[in-house]
mmCIF file of C-alpha atoms in Angstrom:
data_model
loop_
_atom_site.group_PDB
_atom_site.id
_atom_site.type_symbol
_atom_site.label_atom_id
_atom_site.label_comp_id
_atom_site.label_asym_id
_atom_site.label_seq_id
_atom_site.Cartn_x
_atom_site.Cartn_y
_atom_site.Cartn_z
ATOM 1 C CA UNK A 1 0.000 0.000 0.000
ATOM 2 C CA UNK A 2 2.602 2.357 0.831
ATOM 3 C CA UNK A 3 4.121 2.138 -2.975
ATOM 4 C CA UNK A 4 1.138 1.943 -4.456
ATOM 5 C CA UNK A 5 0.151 5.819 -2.735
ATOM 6 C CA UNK A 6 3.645 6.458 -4.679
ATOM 7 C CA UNK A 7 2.827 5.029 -8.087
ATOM 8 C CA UNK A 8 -0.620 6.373 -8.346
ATOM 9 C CA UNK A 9 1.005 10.095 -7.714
ATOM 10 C CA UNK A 10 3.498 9.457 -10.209
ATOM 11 C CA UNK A 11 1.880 7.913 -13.081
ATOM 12 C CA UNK A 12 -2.276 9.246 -12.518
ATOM 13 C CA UNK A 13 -1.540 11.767 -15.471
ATOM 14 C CA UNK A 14 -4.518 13.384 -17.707
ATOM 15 C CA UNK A 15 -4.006 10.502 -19.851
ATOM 16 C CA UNK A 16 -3.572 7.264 -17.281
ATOM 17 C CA UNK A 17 -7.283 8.564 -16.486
ATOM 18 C CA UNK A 18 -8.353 8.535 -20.001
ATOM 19 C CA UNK A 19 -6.870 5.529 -21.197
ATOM 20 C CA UNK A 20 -7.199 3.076 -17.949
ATOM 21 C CA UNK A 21 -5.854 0.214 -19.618
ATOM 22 C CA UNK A 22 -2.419 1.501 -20.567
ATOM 23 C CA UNK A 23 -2.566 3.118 -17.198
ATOM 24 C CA UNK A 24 -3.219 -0.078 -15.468
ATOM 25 C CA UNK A 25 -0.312 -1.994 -17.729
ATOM 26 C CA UNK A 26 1.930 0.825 -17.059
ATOM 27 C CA UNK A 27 1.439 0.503 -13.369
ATOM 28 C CA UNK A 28 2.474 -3.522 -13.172
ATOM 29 C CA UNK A 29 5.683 -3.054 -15.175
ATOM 30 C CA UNK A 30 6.858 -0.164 -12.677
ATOM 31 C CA UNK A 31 5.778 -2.569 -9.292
ATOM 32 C CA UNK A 32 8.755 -4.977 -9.640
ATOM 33 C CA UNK A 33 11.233 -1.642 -7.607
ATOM 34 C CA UNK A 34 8.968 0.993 -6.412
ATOM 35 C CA UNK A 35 10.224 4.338 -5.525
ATOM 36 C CA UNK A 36 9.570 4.908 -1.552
ATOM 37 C CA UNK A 37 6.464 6.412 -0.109
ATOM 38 C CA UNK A 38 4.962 7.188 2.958
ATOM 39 C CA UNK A 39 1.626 6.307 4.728
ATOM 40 C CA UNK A 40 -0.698 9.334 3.467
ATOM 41 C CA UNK A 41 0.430 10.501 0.604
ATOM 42 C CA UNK A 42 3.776 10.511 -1.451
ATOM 43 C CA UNK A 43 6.562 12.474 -0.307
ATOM 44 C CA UNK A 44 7.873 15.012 -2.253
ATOM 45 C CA UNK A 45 11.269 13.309 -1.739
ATOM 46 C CA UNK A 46 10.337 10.357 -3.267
ATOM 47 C CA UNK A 47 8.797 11.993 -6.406
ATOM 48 C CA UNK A 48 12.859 11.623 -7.986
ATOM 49 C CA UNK A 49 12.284 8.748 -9.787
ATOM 50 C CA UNK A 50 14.884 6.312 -9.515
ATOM 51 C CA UNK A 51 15.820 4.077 -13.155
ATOM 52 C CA UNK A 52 16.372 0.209 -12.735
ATOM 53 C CA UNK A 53 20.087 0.649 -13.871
ATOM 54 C CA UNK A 54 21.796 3.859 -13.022
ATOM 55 C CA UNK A 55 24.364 4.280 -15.830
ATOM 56 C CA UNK A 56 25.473 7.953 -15.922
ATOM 57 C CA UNK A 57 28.924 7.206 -17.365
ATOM 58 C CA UNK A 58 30.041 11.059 -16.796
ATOM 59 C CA UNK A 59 29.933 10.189 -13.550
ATOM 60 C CA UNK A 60 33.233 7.813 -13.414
ATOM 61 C CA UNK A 61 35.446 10.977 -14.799
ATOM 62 C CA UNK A 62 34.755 13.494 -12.390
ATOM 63 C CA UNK A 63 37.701 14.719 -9.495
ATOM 64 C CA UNK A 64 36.678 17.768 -8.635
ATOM 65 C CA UNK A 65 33.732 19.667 -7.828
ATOM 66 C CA UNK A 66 33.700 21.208 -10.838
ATOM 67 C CA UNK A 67 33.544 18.126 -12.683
ATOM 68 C CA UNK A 68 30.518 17.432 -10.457
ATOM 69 C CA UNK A 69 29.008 21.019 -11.387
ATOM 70 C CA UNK A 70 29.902 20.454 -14.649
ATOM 71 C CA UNK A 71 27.867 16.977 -14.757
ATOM 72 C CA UNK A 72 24.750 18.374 -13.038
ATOM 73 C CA UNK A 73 24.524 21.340 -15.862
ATOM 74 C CA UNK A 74 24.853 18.853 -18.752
ATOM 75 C CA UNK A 75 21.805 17.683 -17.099
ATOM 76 C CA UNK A 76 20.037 20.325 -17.407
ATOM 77 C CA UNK A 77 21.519 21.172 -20.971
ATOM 78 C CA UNK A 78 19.666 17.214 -21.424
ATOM 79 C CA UNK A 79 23.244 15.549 -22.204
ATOM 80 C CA UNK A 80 24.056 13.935 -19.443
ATOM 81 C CA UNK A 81 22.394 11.402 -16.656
ATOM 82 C CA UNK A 82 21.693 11.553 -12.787
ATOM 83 C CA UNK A 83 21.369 8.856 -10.322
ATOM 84 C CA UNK A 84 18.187 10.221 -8.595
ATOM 85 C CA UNK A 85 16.441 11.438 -11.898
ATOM 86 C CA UNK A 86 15.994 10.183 -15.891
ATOM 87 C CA UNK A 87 14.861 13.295 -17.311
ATOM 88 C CA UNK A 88 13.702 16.608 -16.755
ATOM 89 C CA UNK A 89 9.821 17.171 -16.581
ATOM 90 C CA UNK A 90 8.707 19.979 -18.650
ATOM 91 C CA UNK A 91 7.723 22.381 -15.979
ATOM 92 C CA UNK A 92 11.529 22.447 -15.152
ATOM 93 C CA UNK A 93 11.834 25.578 -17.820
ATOM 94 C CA UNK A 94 9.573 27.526 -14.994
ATOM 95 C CA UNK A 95 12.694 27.637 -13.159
ATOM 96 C CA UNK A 96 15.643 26.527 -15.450
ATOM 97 C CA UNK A 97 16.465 30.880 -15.841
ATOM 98 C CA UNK A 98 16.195 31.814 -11.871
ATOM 99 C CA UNK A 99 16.908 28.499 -10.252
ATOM 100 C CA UNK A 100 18.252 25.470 -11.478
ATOM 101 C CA UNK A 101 21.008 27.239 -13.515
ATOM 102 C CA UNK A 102 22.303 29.654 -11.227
ATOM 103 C CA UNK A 103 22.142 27.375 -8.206
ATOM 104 C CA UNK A 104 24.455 24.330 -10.044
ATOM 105 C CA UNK A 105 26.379 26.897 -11.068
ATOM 106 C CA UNK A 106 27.526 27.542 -7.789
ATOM 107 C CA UNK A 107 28.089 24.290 -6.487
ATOM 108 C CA UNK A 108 24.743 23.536 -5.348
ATOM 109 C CA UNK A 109 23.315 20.445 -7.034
ATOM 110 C CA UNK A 110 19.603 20.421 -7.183
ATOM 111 C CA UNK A 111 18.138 16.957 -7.442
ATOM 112 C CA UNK A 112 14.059 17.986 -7.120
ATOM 113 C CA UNK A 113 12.216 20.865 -7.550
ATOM 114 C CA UNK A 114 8.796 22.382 -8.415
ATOM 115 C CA UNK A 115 7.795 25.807 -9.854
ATOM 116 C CA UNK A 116 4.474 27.643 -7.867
ATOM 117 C CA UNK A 117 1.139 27.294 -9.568
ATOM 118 C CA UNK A 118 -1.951 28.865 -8.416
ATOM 119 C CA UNK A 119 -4.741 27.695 -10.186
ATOM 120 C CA UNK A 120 -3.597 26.305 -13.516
ATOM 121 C CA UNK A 121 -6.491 24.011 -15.668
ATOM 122 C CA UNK A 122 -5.814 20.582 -15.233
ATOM 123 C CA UNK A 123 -5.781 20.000 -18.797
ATOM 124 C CA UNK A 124 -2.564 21.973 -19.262
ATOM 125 C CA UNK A 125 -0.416 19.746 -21.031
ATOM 126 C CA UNK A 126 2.992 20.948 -18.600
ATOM 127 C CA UNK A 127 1.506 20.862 -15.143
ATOM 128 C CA UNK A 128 -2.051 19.631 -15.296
ATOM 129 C CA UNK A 129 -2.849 16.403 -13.514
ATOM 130 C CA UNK A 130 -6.634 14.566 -12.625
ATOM 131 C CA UNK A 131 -9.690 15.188 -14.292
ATOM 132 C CA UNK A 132 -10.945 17.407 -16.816
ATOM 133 C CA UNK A 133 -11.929 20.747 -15.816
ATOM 134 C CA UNK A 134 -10.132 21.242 -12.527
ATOM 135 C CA UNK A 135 -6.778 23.457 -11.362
ATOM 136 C CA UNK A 136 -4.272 22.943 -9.859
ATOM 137 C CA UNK A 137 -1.826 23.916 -7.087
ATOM 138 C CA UNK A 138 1.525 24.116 -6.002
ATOM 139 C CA UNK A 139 3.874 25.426 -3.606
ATOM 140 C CA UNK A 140 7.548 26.033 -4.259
ATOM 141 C CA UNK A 141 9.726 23.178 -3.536
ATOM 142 C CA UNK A 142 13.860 22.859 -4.111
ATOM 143 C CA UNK A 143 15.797 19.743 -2.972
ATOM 144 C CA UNK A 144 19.616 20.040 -2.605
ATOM 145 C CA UNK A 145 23.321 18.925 -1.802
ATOM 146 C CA UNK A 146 25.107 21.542 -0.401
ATOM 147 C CA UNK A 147 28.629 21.761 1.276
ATOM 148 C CA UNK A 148 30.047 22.137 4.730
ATOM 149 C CA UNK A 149 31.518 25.873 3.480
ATOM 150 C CA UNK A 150 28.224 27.052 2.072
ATOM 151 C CA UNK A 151 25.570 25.880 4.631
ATOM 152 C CA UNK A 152 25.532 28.553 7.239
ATOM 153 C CA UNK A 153 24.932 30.960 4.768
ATOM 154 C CA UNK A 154 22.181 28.644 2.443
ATOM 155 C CA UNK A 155 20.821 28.465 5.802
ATOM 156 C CA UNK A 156 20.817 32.233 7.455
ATOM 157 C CA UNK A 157 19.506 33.327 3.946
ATOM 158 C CA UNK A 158 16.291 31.288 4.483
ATOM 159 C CA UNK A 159 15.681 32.314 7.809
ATOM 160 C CA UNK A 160 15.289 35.729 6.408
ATOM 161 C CA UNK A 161 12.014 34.532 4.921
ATOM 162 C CA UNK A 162 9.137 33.830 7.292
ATOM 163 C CA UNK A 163 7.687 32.240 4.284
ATOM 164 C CA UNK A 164 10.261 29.094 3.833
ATOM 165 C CA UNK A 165 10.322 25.939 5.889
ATOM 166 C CA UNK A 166 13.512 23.973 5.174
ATOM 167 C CA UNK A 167 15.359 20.974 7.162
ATOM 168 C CA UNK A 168 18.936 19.831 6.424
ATOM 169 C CA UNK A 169 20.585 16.382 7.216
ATOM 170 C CA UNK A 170 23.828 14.141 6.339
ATOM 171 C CA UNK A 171 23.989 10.889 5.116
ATOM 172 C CA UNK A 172 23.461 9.428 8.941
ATOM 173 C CA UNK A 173 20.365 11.572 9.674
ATOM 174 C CA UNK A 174 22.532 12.478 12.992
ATOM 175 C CA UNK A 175 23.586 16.058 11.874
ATOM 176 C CA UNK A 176 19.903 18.122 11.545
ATOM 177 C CA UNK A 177 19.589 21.975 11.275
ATOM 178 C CA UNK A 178 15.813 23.166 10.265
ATOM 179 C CA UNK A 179 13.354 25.894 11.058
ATOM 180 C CA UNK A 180 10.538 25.008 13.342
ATOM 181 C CA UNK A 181 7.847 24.314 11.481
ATOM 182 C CA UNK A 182 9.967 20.665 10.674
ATOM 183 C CA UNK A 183 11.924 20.557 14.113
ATOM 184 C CA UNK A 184 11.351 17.416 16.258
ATOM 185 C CA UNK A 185 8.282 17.174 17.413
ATOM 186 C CA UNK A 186 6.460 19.224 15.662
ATOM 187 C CA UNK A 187 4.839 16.851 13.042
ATOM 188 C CA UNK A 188 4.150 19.106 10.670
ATOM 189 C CA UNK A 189 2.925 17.762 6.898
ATOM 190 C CA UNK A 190 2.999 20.011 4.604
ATOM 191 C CA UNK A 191 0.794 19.935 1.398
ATOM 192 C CA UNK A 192 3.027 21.057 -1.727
ATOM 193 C CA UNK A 193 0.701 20.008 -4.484
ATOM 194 C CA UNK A 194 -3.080 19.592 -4.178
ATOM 195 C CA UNK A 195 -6.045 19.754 -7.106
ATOM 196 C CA UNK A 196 -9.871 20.595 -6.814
ATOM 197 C CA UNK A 197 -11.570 19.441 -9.465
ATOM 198 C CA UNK A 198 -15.589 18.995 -10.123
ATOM 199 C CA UNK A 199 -17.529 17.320 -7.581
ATOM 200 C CA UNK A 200 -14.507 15.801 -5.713
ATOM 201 C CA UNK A 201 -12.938 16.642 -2.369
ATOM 202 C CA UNK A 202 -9.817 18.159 -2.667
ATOM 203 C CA UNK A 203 -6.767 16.278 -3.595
ATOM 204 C CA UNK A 204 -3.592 16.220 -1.822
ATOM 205 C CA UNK A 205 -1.414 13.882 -3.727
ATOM 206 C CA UNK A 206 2.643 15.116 -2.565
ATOM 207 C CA UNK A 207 3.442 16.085 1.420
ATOM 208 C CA UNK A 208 6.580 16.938 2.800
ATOM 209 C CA UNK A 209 7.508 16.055 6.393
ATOM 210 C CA UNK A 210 10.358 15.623 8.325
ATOM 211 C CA UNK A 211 9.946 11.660 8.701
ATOM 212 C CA UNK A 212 9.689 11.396 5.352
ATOM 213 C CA UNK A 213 12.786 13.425 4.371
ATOM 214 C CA UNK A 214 14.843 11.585 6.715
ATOM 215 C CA UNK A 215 14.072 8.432 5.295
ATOM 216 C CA UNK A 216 15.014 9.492 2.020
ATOM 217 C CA UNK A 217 17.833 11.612 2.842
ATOM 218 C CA UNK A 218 20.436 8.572 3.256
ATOM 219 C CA UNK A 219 19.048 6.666 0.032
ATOM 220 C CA UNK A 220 20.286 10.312 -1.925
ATOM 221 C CA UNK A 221 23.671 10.160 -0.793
ATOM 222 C CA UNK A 222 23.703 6.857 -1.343
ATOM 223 C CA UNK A 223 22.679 6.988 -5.145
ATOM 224 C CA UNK A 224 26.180 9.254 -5.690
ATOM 225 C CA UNK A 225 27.888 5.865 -5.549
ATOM 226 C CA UNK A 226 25.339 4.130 -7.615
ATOM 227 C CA UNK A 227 27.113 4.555 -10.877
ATOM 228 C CA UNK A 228 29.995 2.548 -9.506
ATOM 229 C CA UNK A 229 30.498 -1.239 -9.621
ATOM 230 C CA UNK A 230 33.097 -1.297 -6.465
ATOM 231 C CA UNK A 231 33.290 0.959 -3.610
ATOM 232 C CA UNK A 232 37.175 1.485 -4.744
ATOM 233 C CA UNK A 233 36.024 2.944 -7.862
ATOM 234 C CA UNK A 234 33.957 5.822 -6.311
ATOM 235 C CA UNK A 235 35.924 9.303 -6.546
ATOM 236 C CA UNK A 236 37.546 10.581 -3.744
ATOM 237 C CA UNK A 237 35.088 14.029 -4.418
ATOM 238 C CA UNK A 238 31.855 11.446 -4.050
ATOM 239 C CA UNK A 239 33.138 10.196 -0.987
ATOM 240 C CA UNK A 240 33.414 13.702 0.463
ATOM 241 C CA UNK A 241 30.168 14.743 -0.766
ATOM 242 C CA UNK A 242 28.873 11.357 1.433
ATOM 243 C CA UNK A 243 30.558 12.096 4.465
ATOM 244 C CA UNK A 244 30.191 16.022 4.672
ATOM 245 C CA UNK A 245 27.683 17.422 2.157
ATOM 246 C CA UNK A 246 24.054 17.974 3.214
ATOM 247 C CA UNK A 247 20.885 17.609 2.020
ATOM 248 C CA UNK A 248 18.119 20.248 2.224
ATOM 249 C CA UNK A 249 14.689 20.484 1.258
ATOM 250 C CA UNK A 250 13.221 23.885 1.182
ATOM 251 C CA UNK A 251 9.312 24.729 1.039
ATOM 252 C CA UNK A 252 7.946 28.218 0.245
ATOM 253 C CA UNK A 253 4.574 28.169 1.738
ATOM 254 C CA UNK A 254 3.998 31.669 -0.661
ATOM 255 C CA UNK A 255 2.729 30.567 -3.698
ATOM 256 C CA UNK A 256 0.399 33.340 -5.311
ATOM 257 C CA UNK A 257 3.143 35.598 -6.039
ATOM 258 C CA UNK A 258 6.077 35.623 -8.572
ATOM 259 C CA UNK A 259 8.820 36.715 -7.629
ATOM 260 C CA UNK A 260 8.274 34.207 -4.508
ATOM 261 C CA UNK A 261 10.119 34.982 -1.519
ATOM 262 C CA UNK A 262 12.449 31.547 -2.407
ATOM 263 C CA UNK A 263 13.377 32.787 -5.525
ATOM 264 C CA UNK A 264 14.315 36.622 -3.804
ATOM 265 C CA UNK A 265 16.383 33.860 -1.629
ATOM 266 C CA UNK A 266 17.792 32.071 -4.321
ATOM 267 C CA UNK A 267 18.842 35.838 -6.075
ATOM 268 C CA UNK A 268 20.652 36.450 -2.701
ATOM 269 C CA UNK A 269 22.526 33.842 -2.384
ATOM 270 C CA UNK A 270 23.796 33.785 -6.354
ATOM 271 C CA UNK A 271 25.273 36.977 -5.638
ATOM 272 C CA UNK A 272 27.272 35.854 -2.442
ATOM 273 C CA UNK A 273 28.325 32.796 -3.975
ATOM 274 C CA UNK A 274 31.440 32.330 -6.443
ATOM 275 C CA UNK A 275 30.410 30.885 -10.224
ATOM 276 C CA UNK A 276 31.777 27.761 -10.022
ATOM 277 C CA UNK A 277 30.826 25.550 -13.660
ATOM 278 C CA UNK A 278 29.428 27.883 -16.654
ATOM 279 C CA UNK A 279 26.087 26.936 -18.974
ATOM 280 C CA UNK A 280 27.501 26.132 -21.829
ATOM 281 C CA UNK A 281 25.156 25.348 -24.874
ATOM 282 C CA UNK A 282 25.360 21.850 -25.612
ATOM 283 C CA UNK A 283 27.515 19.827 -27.450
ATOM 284 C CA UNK A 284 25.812 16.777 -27.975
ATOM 285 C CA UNK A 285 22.434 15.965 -28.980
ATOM 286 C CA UNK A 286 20.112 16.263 -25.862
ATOM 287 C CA UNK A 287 17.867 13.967 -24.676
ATOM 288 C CA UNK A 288 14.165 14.785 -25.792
ATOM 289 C CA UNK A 289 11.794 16.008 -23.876
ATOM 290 C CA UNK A 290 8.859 18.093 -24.010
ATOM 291 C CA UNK A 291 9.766 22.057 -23.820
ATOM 292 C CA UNK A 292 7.552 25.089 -22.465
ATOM 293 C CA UNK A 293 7.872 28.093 -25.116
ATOM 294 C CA UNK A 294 8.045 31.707 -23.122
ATOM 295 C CA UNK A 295 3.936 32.296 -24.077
ATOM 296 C CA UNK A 296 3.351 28.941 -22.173
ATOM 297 C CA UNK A 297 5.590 30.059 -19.553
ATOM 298 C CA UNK A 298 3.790 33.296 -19.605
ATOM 299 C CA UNK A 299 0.346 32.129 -18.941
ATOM 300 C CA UNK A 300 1.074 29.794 -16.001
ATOM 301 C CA UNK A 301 3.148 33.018 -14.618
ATOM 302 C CA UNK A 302 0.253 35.234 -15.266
ATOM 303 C CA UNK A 303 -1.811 33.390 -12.622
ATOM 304 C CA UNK A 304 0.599 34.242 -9.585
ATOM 305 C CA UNK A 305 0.356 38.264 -8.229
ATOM 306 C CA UNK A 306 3.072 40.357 -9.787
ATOM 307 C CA UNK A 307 5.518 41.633 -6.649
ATOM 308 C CA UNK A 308 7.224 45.313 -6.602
ATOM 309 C CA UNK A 309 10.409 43.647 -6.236
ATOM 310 C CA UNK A 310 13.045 43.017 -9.519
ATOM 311 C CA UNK A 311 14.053 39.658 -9.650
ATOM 312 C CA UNK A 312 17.668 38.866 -10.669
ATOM 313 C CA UNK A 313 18.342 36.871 -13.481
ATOM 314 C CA UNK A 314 21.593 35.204 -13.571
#
């Protein structure tokens, strides 16, 4: 039961619904290694789908960390692979400019992430998900490795923002920093994506919570090494990134306005932070996958409340 609240989340698309059959053949192929899940509904976390073989053969010539930078914005050029991820989704252009970009860039390797929507149809071919003739929601979400060096500033940078709720672990799940609404105890579940759609109650499908982020967080450190047949064959880099590196997940609980307060966070931090690996335009043929043109971007932008603020584009 608990993969199957996982499954549904990833693979109930416009379509699945439509087509039930496909949907239903689609669904017994992926139940021999289910992603992880929790009791309610999926976490966020375990939205990175995970591929039955991890390949990513840039992986076995990196030494540096700008090797790994330079890996991580192949990815997002779509010539290269990641453990924790086969492809970019199309809503990843909603943030490729002010996020994704600038934050590898710098050393900070993003591994999950969702743009806000507020109130997008359901049938929009990017975002949209359930029935016909709904919208649908979500709040800002960024998942991260970040080093030793750069985490008390990652970290005092959020605080600024009453808005974000973030928590931060190592591999062990023994080192924790977070803000309170995710500090021990306090149980909180946060709803990142949700739908209403005719004649239904509302639909929460992705949470994020502090249980379920430590659960996860040692499976993504982990999945550095995956691309490696022997432990003696993982970089010395990797094994740093295991040992000291942490992982954060950030939520923005704003998500009717654009600029958000995470992305005025993200701005501050790309100007305290050295340029580490550069975007270069790619040099092989990139994977295909569906783009968003700037009209389509547009129009899902044109739904959140314009803020008096500039937003800096790196």
């Amino acid at each position: 039961l608990l993969h199957t609240f996982h499954l549904l989340h990833l693979f109930l698309t416009p379509a699945a619904i439509r087509h039930p059959i496909s949907f239903v053949c689609f669904f017994f192929l992926m139940i021999r290694r289910p992603p992880r899940s929790t009791l309610s509904s999926s976490s966020a976390a375990s939205d990175v789908y995970k591929r039955q073989t991890v390949h990513c053969p840039q992986f076995r010539s990196i030494s540096t960390v700008r090797d790994v930078c330079d890996v991580f914005l192949q990815f997002l050029n779509g010539c290269a692979e990641l453990p924790w991820t086969d492809d970019l989704k199309a809503e990843a252009d909603l943030l490729m400019s002010d996020v994704l970009q600038p934050l590898n860039q710098r050393g900070l390797f993003t591994i999950n992430s969702q743009p806000a929507l507020n109130g997008v149809p359901s049938e929009n071919p990017y975002v949209g998900w359930g029935p016909l003739n709904g919208y649908v929601y979500q709040k800002p979400y960024l998942e991260m490795f970040c080093s030793p060096q750069h985490l008390p500033l990652v970290l005092s940078t959020f605080d600024k923002y009453p808005s974000l709720s973030y928590i931060a672990a190592d591999a062990s799940t023994t080192n924790i920093t977070c803000s309170a609404a995710y500090s021990e105890g306090a149980n909180a579940m946060t709803a990142v994506t949700w739908g209403i759609f005719p004649n239904q109650e509302v639909q929460q499908p992705t949470i994020v919570s502090r249980e379920s982020f430590l659960t996860w967080a040692p499976e993504a450190f982990k999945l550095w090494s995956a691309p490696f047949q022997c432990t003696s064959d993982v970089p010395p880099i990797i094994n740093t990134i295991q040992s000291q590196w942490r992982l954060i997940t950030v939520v923005d609980n704003e998500f009717t306005k654009y600029p958000s307060p995470i992305l005025r966070a993200i701005g501050e931090l790309c100007d305290c932070l050295p340029v580490v690996g550069s975007f270069d335009p790619p040099v092989t043929t990139p994977t295909k996958r569906s783009h968003m043109s700037l009209t389509e971007i547009e129009a899902i932008r044109s739904l959140l409340r314009p803020e008096q603020l500039s937003l800096i584009h790196i």
